[in-house]
Short mmCIF file of C-alpha atoms and ligand atoms in Angstrom, two decimals:
data_model
loop_
_atom_site.label_atom_id
_atom_site.label_comp_id
_atom_site.label_asym_id
_atom_site.label_seq_id
_atom_site.Cartn_x
_atom_site.Cartn_y
_atom_site.Cartn_z
CA UNK A 1 4.22 -17.56 8.56
CA UNK A 2 5.71 -20.75 9.83
CA UNK A 3 7.90 -18.96 12.31
CA UNK A 4 7.67 -15.80 14.38
CA UNK A 5 10.21 -13.04 13.96
CA UNK A 6 11.33 -11.11 17.00
CA UNK A 7 13.38 -7.94 17.19
CA UNK A 8 17.11 -7.71 17.81
CA UNK A 9 16.60 -6.17 21.26
CA UNK A 10 14.30 -9.06 22.24
CA UNK A 11 16.69 -11.69 20.90
CA UNK A 12 19.53 -10.01 22.80
CA UNK A 13 17.50 -10.16 26.01
CA UNK A 14 17.08 -13.92 25.53
CA UNK A 15 20.82 -14.32 24.93
CA UNK A 16 21.55 -12.20 28.00
CA UNK A 17 19.30 -14.43 30.12
CA UNK A 18 21.42 -17.37 28.99
CA UNK A 19 24.61 -15.66 30.06
CA UNK A 20 25.95 -14.53 26.69
CA UNK A 21 27.87 -11.22 26.89
CA UNK A 22 25.68 -8.65 25.15
CA UNK A 23 26.12 -4.87 25.51
CA UNK A 24 23.24 -3.10 27.31
CA UNK A 25 20.63 -1.19 25.33
CA UNK A 26 17.44 0.84 25.42
CA UNK A 27 14.56 0.96 22.96
CA UNK A 28 13.28 4.33 21.71
CA UNK A 29 10.27 5.20 19.59
CA UNK A 30 10.97 8.94 19.24
CA UNK A 31 14.12 10.99 18.55
CA UNK A 32 13.79 12.65 22.00
CA UNK A 33 13.74 9.25 23.70
CA UNK A 34 16.77 8.21 21.65
CA UNK A 35 18.63 11.29 22.85
CA UNK A 36 17.77 10.60 26.49
CA UNK A 37 18.89 6.96 26.15
CA UNK A 38 22.16 8.02 24.55
CA UNK A 39 22.77 10.43 27.41
CA UNK A 40 22.06 7.74 30.02
CA UNK A 41 24.32 5.21 28.30
CA UNK A 42 27.08 7.79 27.79
CA UNK A 43 29.88 7.84 25.21
CA UNK A 44 29.48 6.86 21.59
CA UNK A 45 26.33 4.86 20.87
CA UNK A 46 24.85 3.00 17.93
CA UNK A 47 21.30 3.78 16.77
CA UNK A 48 19.84 0.62 15.27
CA UNK A 49 16.59 0.15 13.34
CA UNK A 50 14.41 -2.57 14.89
CA UNK A 51 12.69 -4.28 11.97
CA UNK A 52 12.26 -7.90 10.95
CA UNK A 53 14.87 -7.66 8.23
CA UNK A 54 18.57 -8.27 7.89
CA UNK A 55 21.00 -6.00 6.09
CA UNK A 56 19.99 -2.97 8.15
CA UNK A 57 23.57 -1.74 8.15
CA UNK A 58 23.69 -1.59 4.34
CA UNK A 59 20.28 0.12 4.23
CA UNK A 60 21.44 2.92 6.53
CA UNK A 61 19.58 1.58 9.54
CA UNK A 62 22.66 1.28 11.80
CA UNK A 63 24.40 4.58 12.65
CA UNK A 64 27.11 5.56 15.12
CA UNK A 65 26.48 8.68 17.21
CA UNK A 66 29.25 10.35 19.21
CA UNK A 67 26.89 12.68 21.10
CA UNK A 68 23.29 12.46 22.38
CA UNK A 69 22.18 15.18 19.92
CA UNK A 70 23.57 13.12 17.09
CA UNK A 71 21.71 10.03 18.34
CA UNK A 72 18.57 12.15 18.17
CA UNK A 73 19.31 13.18 14.60
CA UNK A 74 20.01 9.60 13.51
CA UNK A 75 16.85 8.36 15.21
CA UNK A 76 14.85 11.04 13.38
CA UNK A 77 16.18 9.68 10.08
CA UNK A 78 15.87 5.98 10.90
CA UNK A 79 12.39 6.06 12.49
CA UNK A 80 9.90 5.90 9.63
CA UNK A 81 12.50 4.60 7.20
CA UNK A 82 11.53 1.50 5.19
CA UNK A 83 13.87 -1.47 5.14
CA UNK A 84 12.88 -4.30 2.78
CA UNK A 85 9.34 -2.86 2.75
CA UNK A 86 9.00 -2.74 6.54
CA UNK A 87 8.57 0.57 8.34
CA UNK A 88 10.93 1.23 11.26
CA UNK A 89 8.93 2.06 14.40
CA UNK A 90 11.59 1.51 17.06
CA UNK A 91 15.32 1.98 17.41
CA UNK A 92 17.75 0.33 19.78
CA UNK A 93 20.31 2.60 21.42
CA UNK A 94 23.36 0.68 22.52
CA UNK A 95 26.94 1.62 23.45
CA UNK A 96 29.26 1.45 20.44
CA UNK A 97 31.82 -1.30 20.73
CA UNK A 98 35.33 -1.16 19.34
CA UNK A 99 35.65 -4.03 16.93
CA UNK A 100 38.81 -6.05 16.32
CA UNK A 101 37.12 -8.92 14.43
CA UNK A 102 33.63 -9.96 13.34
CA UNK A 103 32.56 -13.60 13.15
CA UNK A 104 29.32 -15.40 12.41
CA UNK A 105 27.78 -18.06 14.65
CA UNK A 106 24.35 -19.55 14.17
CA UNK A 107 22.24 -22.62 14.75
CA UNK A 108 19.35 -23.54 12.52
CA UNK A 109 16.94 -26.47 12.19
CA UNK A 110 18.21 -28.24 9.10
CA UNK A 111 15.81 -30.21 6.95
CA UNK A 112 18.41 -32.38 5.25
CA UNK A 113 19.96 -33.76 8.44
CA UNK A 114 16.75 -33.31 10.47
CA UNK A 115 18.86 -31.83 13.25
CA UNK A 116 19.92 -28.46 14.57
CA UNK A 117 23.03 -27.51 12.64
CA UNK A 118 25.63 -25.04 13.86
CA UNK A 119 27.31 -22.84 11.31
CA UNK A 120 30.30 -20.68 12.14
CA UNK A 121 32.50 -18.49 10.00
CA UNK A 122 35.35 -16.06 10.39
CA UNK A 123 33.62 -14.01 7.71
CA UNK A 124 31.10 -12.31 9.97
CA UNK A 125 29.24 -9.04 9.74
CA UNK A 126 27.89 -9.83 6.28
CA UNK A 127 24.94 -12.04 5.31
CA UNK A 128 25.82 -15.70 5.75
CA UNK A 129 23.97 -16.44 2.48
CA UNK A 130 26.52 -14.23 0.75
CA UNK A 131 29.41 -16.10 2.36
CA UNK A 132 27.76 -19.44 1.50
CA UNK A 133 27.47 -18.42 -2.16
CA UNK A 134 30.92 -16.87 -2.53
CA UNK A 135 33.14 -19.03 -0.30
CA UNK A 136 31.28 -22.02 1.16
CA UNK A 137 34.56 -23.42 2.52
CA UNK A 138 34.64 -20.44 4.91
CA UNK A 139 31.68 -21.89 6.84
CA UNK A 140 32.13 -24.77 9.24
CA UNK A 141 29.05 -26.85 10.06
CA UNK A 142 28.19 -29.29 12.80
CA UNK A 143 24.95 -31.24 13.24
CA UNK A 144 23.79 -31.70 16.84
CA UNK A 145 22.35 -34.92 18.19
CA UNK A 146 19.41 -33.58 20.21
CA UNK A 147 19.63 -36.49 22.66
CA UNK A 148 22.90 -35.07 23.96
CA UNK A 149 22.75 -31.45 22.87
CA UNK A 150 25.87 -29.58 21.85
CA UNK A 151 28.76 -31.26 23.63
CA UNK A 152 31.62 -29.21 25.10
CA UNK A 153 34.26 -30.73 22.80
CA UNK A 154 32.08 -29.91 19.77
CA UNK A 155 31.66 -26.33 20.94
CA UNK A 156 35.41 -26.10 21.38
CA UNK A 157 36.04 -27.54 17.91
CA UNK A 158 33.76 -24.88 16.39
CA UNK A 159 35.31 -22.10 18.48
CA UNK A 160 38.81 -23.17 17.43
CA UNK A 161 37.89 -22.56 13.79
CA UNK A 162 37.01 -18.97 14.65
CA UNK A 163 39.82 -17.91 16.98
CA UNK A 164 43.53 -18.62 17.38
CA UNK A 165 43.71 -17.19 20.89
CA UNK A 166 43.04 -19.79 23.61
CA UNK A 167 41.10 -17.42 25.88
CA UNK A 168 38.88 -16.37 22.98
CA UNK A 169 38.34 -20.02 22.02
CA UNK A 170 37.18 -20.72 25.58
CA UNK A 171 34.93 -17.67 25.68
CA UNK A 172 33.44 -18.59 22.32
CA UNK A 173 32.77 -22.25 23.20
CA UNK A 174 30.93 -21.07 26.29
CA UNK A 175 28.84 -18.74 24.13
CA UNK A 176 28.04 -21.55 21.67
CA UNK A 177 26.82 -23.80 24.52
CA UNK A 178 24.69 -20.92 25.85
CA UNK A 179 23.40 -20.20 22.35
CA UNK A 180 22.30 -23.82 21.98
CA UNK A 181 20.34 -23.64 25.25
CA UNK A 182 18.76 -20.36 24.20
CA UNK A 183 17.83 -21.94 20.85
CA UNK A 184 16.21 -25.00 22.43
CA UNK A 185 14.50 -23.21 25.29
CA UNK A 186 12.93 -20.54 23.11
CA UNK A 187 11.64 -23.06 20.55
CA UNK A 188 13.69 -21.41 17.84
CA UNK A 189 14.09 -22.57 14.27
CA UNK A 190 17.07 -20.22 13.96
CA UNK A 191 19.33 -18.38 16.40
CA UNK A 192 22.27 -16.42 15.13
CA UNK A 193 24.82 -13.88 16.27
CA UNK A 194 26.20 -11.82 13.42
CA UNK A 195 28.59 -10.37 14.23
CA UNK A 196 30.09 -12.03 17.24
CA UNK A 197 32.92 -9.58 17.80
CA UNK A 198 36.23 -9.47 19.56
CA UNK A 199 37.24 -6.14 21.07
CA UNK A 200 40.81 -4.79 21.02
CA UNK A 201 40.96 -5.84 24.71
CA UNK A 202 40.23 -9.41 23.63
CA UNK A 203 36.65 -9.81 24.86
CA UNK A 204 34.13 -11.81 22.82
CA UNK A 205 30.61 -10.26 22.58
CA UNK A 206 27.38 -10.50 20.64
CA UNK A 207 26.47 -7.17 19.05
CA UNK A 208 23.66 -8.39 16.80
CA UNK A 209 21.20 -11.23 17.35
CA UNK A 210 18.42 -12.86 15.41
CA UNK A 211 16.00 -15.51 16.65
CA UNK A 212 13.12 -17.03 14.67
CA UNK A 213 10.66 -18.98 16.78
CA UNK A 214 8.84 -21.98 15.33
CA UNK A 215 5.09 -21.17 15.30
CA UNK A 216 4.28 -24.61 16.66
CA UNK A 217 6.37 -23.95 19.77
CA UNK A 218 4.46 -20.84 20.81
CA UNK A 219 1.47 -22.42 22.53
CA UNK A 220 3.64 -23.80 25.31
CA UNK A 221 5.84 -20.71 25.63
CA UNK A 222 3.52 -17.81 26.48
CA UNK A 223 6.50 -15.64 27.50
CA UNK A 224 8.03 -16.05 24.04
CA UNK A 225 4.66 -15.69 22.26
CA UNK A 226 4.23 -12.36 24.07
CA UNK A 227 7.27 -11.04 22.20
CA UNK A 228 5.27 -10.88 18.98
CA UNK A 229 5.17 -7.37 17.52
CA UNK A 230 2.21 -7.51 15.12
CA UNK A 231 2.76 -3.90 14.06
CA UNK A 232 6.13 -4.92 12.62
CA UNK A 233 4.79 -7.86 10.61
CA UNK A 234 3.47 -7.77 7.04
CA UNK A 235 -0.21 -6.74 7.52
CA UNK A 236 -1.51 -9.61 5.36
CA UNK A 237 0.13 -12.19 7.61
CA UNK A 238 -1.25 -10.62 10.77
CA UNK A 239 -4.74 -10.51 9.23
CA UNK A 240 -4.47 -14.15 8.18
CA UNK A 241 -3.34 -15.31 11.59
CA UNK A 242 -6.11 -13.40 13.31
CA UNK A 243 -8.66 -14.91 10.90
CA UNK A 244 -7.40 -18.42 11.63
CA UNK A 245 -6.07 -18.95 8.10
CA UNK A 246 -2.76 -20.49 7.13
CA UNK A 247 -1.30 -18.02 4.65
CA UNK A 248 2.13 -17.68 3.11
CA UNK A 249 2.71 -15.02 0.49
CA UNK A 250 4.63 -16.06 -2.61
CA UNK A 251 5.83 -14.07 -5.61
CA UNK A 252 3.45 -15.21 -8.36
CA UNK A 253 0.17 -13.74 -9.67
CA UNK A 254 -2.39 -16.52 -9.16
CA UNK A 255 -4.08 -16.32 -5.78
CA UNK A 256 -5.44 -19.62 -4.52
CA UNK A 257 -8.10 -20.38 -1.92
CA UNK A 258 -7.95 -24.01 -0.98
CA UNK A 259 -9.20 -26.25 1.82
CA UNK A 260 -6.57 -28.54 3.28
CA UNK A 261 -2.79 -28.21 3.22
CA UNK A 262 -2.30 -31.23 0.93
CA UNK A 263 -4.72 -29.85 -1.63
CA UNK A 264 -3.03 -26.45 -1.37
CA UNK A 265 0.31 -28.06 -2.22
CA UNK A 266 -1.21 -30.06 -5.10
CA UNK A 267 -2.84 -26.88 -6.42
CA UNK A 268 0.46 -24.99 -6.35
CA UNK A 269 2.11 -27.88 -8.17
CA UNK A 270 -0.56 -27.88 -10.86
CA UNK A 271 -0.35 -24.10 -11.30
CA UNK A 272 3.40 -24.52 -11.89
CA UNK A 273 2.78 -27.51 -14.17
CA UNK A 274 0.63 -25.38 -16.46
CA UNK A 275 3.20 -22.59 -16.51
CA UNK A 276 1.73 -20.27 -13.88
CA UNK A 277 3.08 -18.91 -10.61
CA UNK A 278 1.14 -19.10 -7.34
CA UNK A 279 0.79 -15.84 -5.37
CA UNK A 280 0.27 -17.60 -2.08
CA UNK A 281 -0.26 -20.72 -0.09
CA UNK A 282 -3.59 -20.44 1.70
CA UNK A 283 -5.56 -23.03 3.59
CA UNK A 284 -9.03 -22.00 4.74
CA UNK A 285 -9.43 -25.26 6.63
CA UNK A 286 -12.62 -27.25 6.94
CA UNK A 287 -15.19 -24.52 7.30
CA UNK A 288 -17.45 -22.99 4.67
CA UNK A 289 -18.08 -19.90 6.80
CA UNK A 290 -18.49 -16.89 4.44
CA UNK A 291 -16.44 -14.79 6.90
CA UNK A 292 -13.45 -17.02 6.24
CA UNK A 293 -13.94 -16.68 2.50
CA UNK A 294 -14.24 -12.88 2.82
CA UNK A 295 -11.07 -12.77 4.91
CA UNK A 296 -9.22 -15.01 2.48
CA UNK A 297 -10.27 -12.91 -0.52
CA UNK A 298 -9.42 -9.65 1.25
CA UNK A 299 -5.98 -10.92 2.17
CA UNK A 300 -5.22 -12.31 -1.27
CA UNK A 301 -6.41 -9.21 -3.13
CA UNK A 302 -4.31 -6.96 -0.89
CA UNK A 303 -1.36 -8.35 -2.87
CA UNK A 304 -1.10 -6.10 -5.94
CA UNK A 305 0.53 -8.89 -7.98
CA UNK A 306 -2.61 -11.01 -7.95
CA UNK A 307 -4.26 -11.21 -11.41
CA UNK A 308 -6.74 -14.00 -10.85
CA UNK A 309 -8.05 -16.09 -7.99
CA UNK A 310 -8.49 -19.81 -8.09
CA UNK A 311 -10.78 -21.64 -5.68
CA UNK A 312 -10.05 -25.30 -5.29
CA UNK A 313 -12.36 -26.99 -2.82
CA UNK A 314 -12.75 -30.61 -1.95
CA UNK A 315 -16.05 -31.30 -0.23
CA UNK A 316 -15.73 -34.08 2.29
CA UNK A 317 -17.34 -33.11 5.54
CA UNK A 318 -17.39 -29.57 4.17
CA UNK A 319 -20.28 -29.42 1.71
CA UNK A 320 -19.58 -27.84 -1.67
CA UNK A 321 -22.95 -26.08 -1.73
CA UNK A 322 -22.09 -24.39 1.59
CA UNK A 323 -18.78 -23.21 0.15
CA UNK A 324 -20.56 -22.01 -3.01
CA UNK A 325 -22.96 -19.96 -0.89
CA UNK A 326 -19.97 -18.65 1.04
CA UNK A 327 -18.31 -17.51 -2.18
CA UNK A 328 -21.49 -15.82 -3.46
CA UNK A 329 -22.02 -14.06 -0.14
CA UNK A 330 -18.36 -13.05 0.14
CA UNK A 331 -18.21 -11.57 -3.35
CA UNK A 332 -21.33 -9.53 -2.55
CA UNK A 333 -19.55 -8.06 0.45
CA UNK A 334 -16.28 -7.16 -1.22
CA UNK A 335 -15.52 -5.55 -4.53
CA UNK A 336 -13.58 -8.01 -6.67
CA UNK A 337 -11.10 -6.47 -9.12
CA UNK A 338 -9.78 -9.76 -10.47
CA UNK A 339 -11.57 -12.75 -12.02
CA UNK A 340 -12.42 -15.83 -9.97
CA UNK A 341 -12.26 -19.36 -11.28
CA UNK A 342 -13.81 -22.03 -9.16
CA UNK A 343 -13.45 -25.76 -8.87
CA UNK A 344 -15.43 -27.78 -6.38
CA UNK A 345 -15.64 -31.51 -6.10
CA UNK A 346 -17.14 -33.92 -3.61
CA UNK A 347 -20.24 -33.67 -1.46
CA UNK A 348 -23.05 -31.78 -3.26
CA UNK A 349 -20.82 -30.65 -6.12
CA UNK A 350 -23.69 -30.46 -8.62
CA UNK A 351 -25.74 -28.14 -6.41
CA UNK A 352 -22.61 -26.03 -5.85
CA UNK A 353 -21.93 -25.56 -9.55
CA UNK A 354 -25.58 -24.62 -10.05
CA UNK A 355 -25.49 -22.02 -7.26
CA UNK A 356 -22.35 -20.47 -8.67
CA UNK A 357 -23.57 -20.45 -12.27
CA UNK A 358 -26.80 -18.78 -11.20
CA UNK A 359 -24.72 -16.09 -9.50
CA UNK A 360 -22.81 -15.55 -12.74
CA UNK A 361 -19.62 -17.45 -11.96
CA UNK A 362 -18.11 -20.20 -14.02
CA UNK A 363 -17.45 -23.28 -11.97
CA UNK A 364 -16.25 -26.72 -12.75
CA UNK A 365 -15.47 -30.02 -11.06
CA UNK A 366 -12.25 -30.51 -13.04
CA UNK A 367 -9.04 -29.38 -11.43
CA UNK A 368 -6.98 -29.40 -14.65
CA UNK A 369 -9.54 -27.37 -16.54
CA UNK A 370 -9.78 -24.70 -13.86
CA UNK A 371 -6.06 -24.40 -13.21
CA UNK A 372 -5.39 -24.02 -16.95
CA UNK A 373 -8.06 -21.33 -17.11
CA UNK A 374 -6.51 -19.48 -14.16
CA UNK A 375 -3.05 -19.59 -15.75
CA UNK A 376 -4.50 -18.27 -19.01
CA UNK A 377 -6.38 -15.42 -17.28
CA UNK A 378 -3.33 -14.43 -15.25
CA UNK A 379 -1.06 -14.29 -18.28
CA UNK A 380 -3.58 -12.25 -20.23
CA UNK A 381 -4.26 -9.61 -17.57
P1 GDP B 401 22.58 -5.85 10.26
O1 GDP B 401 23.21 -5.11 9.14
O2 GDP B 401 21.09 -5.76 10.18
O3 GDP B 401 23.05 -7.26 10.36
O4 GDP B 401 23.01 -5.09 11.63
P2 GDP B 401 24.27 -5.30 12.61
O5 GDP B 401 23.84 -5.07 13.97
O6 GDP B 401 24.93 -6.59 12.36
O7 GDP B 401 25.24 -4.11 12.20
C1 GDP B 401 25.84 -4.07 10.93
C2 GDP B 401 27.28 -3.66 11.07
O8 GDP B 401 27.37 -2.41 11.72
C3 GDP B 401 28.11 -4.61 11.91
O9 GDP B 401 28.59 -5.71 11.17
C4 GDP B 401 29.23 -3.69 12.37
O10 GDP B 401 30.23 -3.62 11.38
C5 GDP B 401 28.54 -2.34 12.49
N1 GDP B 401 28.25 -2.11 13.92
C6 GDP B 401 27.16 -2.49 14.60
N2 GDP B 401 27.29 -2.18 15.91
C7 GDP B 401 28.50 -1.59 16.04
C8 GDP B 401 29.26 -1.07 17.14
O11 GDP B 401 28.84 -1.09 18.30
N3 GDP B 401 30.47 -0.52 16.87
C9 GDP B 401 30.98 -0.51 15.60
N4 GDP B 401 32.19 0.01 15.42
N5 GDP B 401 30.32 -1.00 14.56
C10 GDP B 401 29.11 -1.53 14.77
MN1 MN B 402 23.98 -8.42 11.70
#
């Protein structure tokens, strides 16, 4: 992963710390706890699945409960439910708000402008991607100059596109300024409130929140890093992180084990060039440690889509014969159910090919040859 997901209740706590009006809430991991929380909060509550996925409402993961017993029943249904493949292990119990309108406000690091970009829309409550596809004119955008941050007049300009009422415009511009601080101070790549609601009494409040934290910001923010919930992350990504590998799962069927991010990109390009689809981005880094190879193979083969695995190793400081020994050792330790194709080039490549051939593998020093072979094997399987 290149960013860390946190839960709604954690994102709300960050927003709260920055002064944004957010209803209170309690986290429950059992139906009985959910009932107790609902009783403490009083009145109608919402039981909300805490998973790293959007669209929980549509999936049945957000339910109103008018009595504590009903909160218990909803929690019993929602806990254990799967939303976008992720199992719900926690629910948030929060007082139900009366909603007069739902808007979207968000700030995201934008590649094109290389700045944080605010996006706001009156069409809140639904996925912003959906709004962007259907009615892009309904989203107003503003790029922030990070030397100055979001300026008050800019916040007001954005707020004025969302609300006609002056008091709500003021409340919203304050929230946008606070959201920008929350975004910067938590090292986020995205911070969004969807929906930002108005109540019939005219208050403006955040009832859902999402923050993604840039991985590279975590080392200097131990308090934010501590928010990581590994049990809620895809197991392969947790395993990769713990093994010190850079791994991103993709949708194709050719697994690739590569050393160096540049070579990993070039390998993915070449797989595509020859008509294949990569199953992952994976960089094992500079070491030839068999443990790393075992970890990489275990992680890649845990993806049921993988039909073949391609090794592409450049031996600079890393010696190819070391990597070859690592591969032989690793494949002794784990049962391989898919074919391996191996390309090594650089320091001691001849010895490496020999080691691999003696162990019954086919290896080559040509990248084109091996990628074509991998594409062929994957399409055949
Ligand atoms: P998401 O589907 O994962 O984005 O979850 P949300 O927290 O955004 O909830 C989805 C929808 O449920 C919202 O857009 C609201 O329409 C509704 N909802 C959530 N909380 C409340 C609440 O307190 N009161 C009411 N009436 N509806 C709510
Ligand atoms: Mn939402």
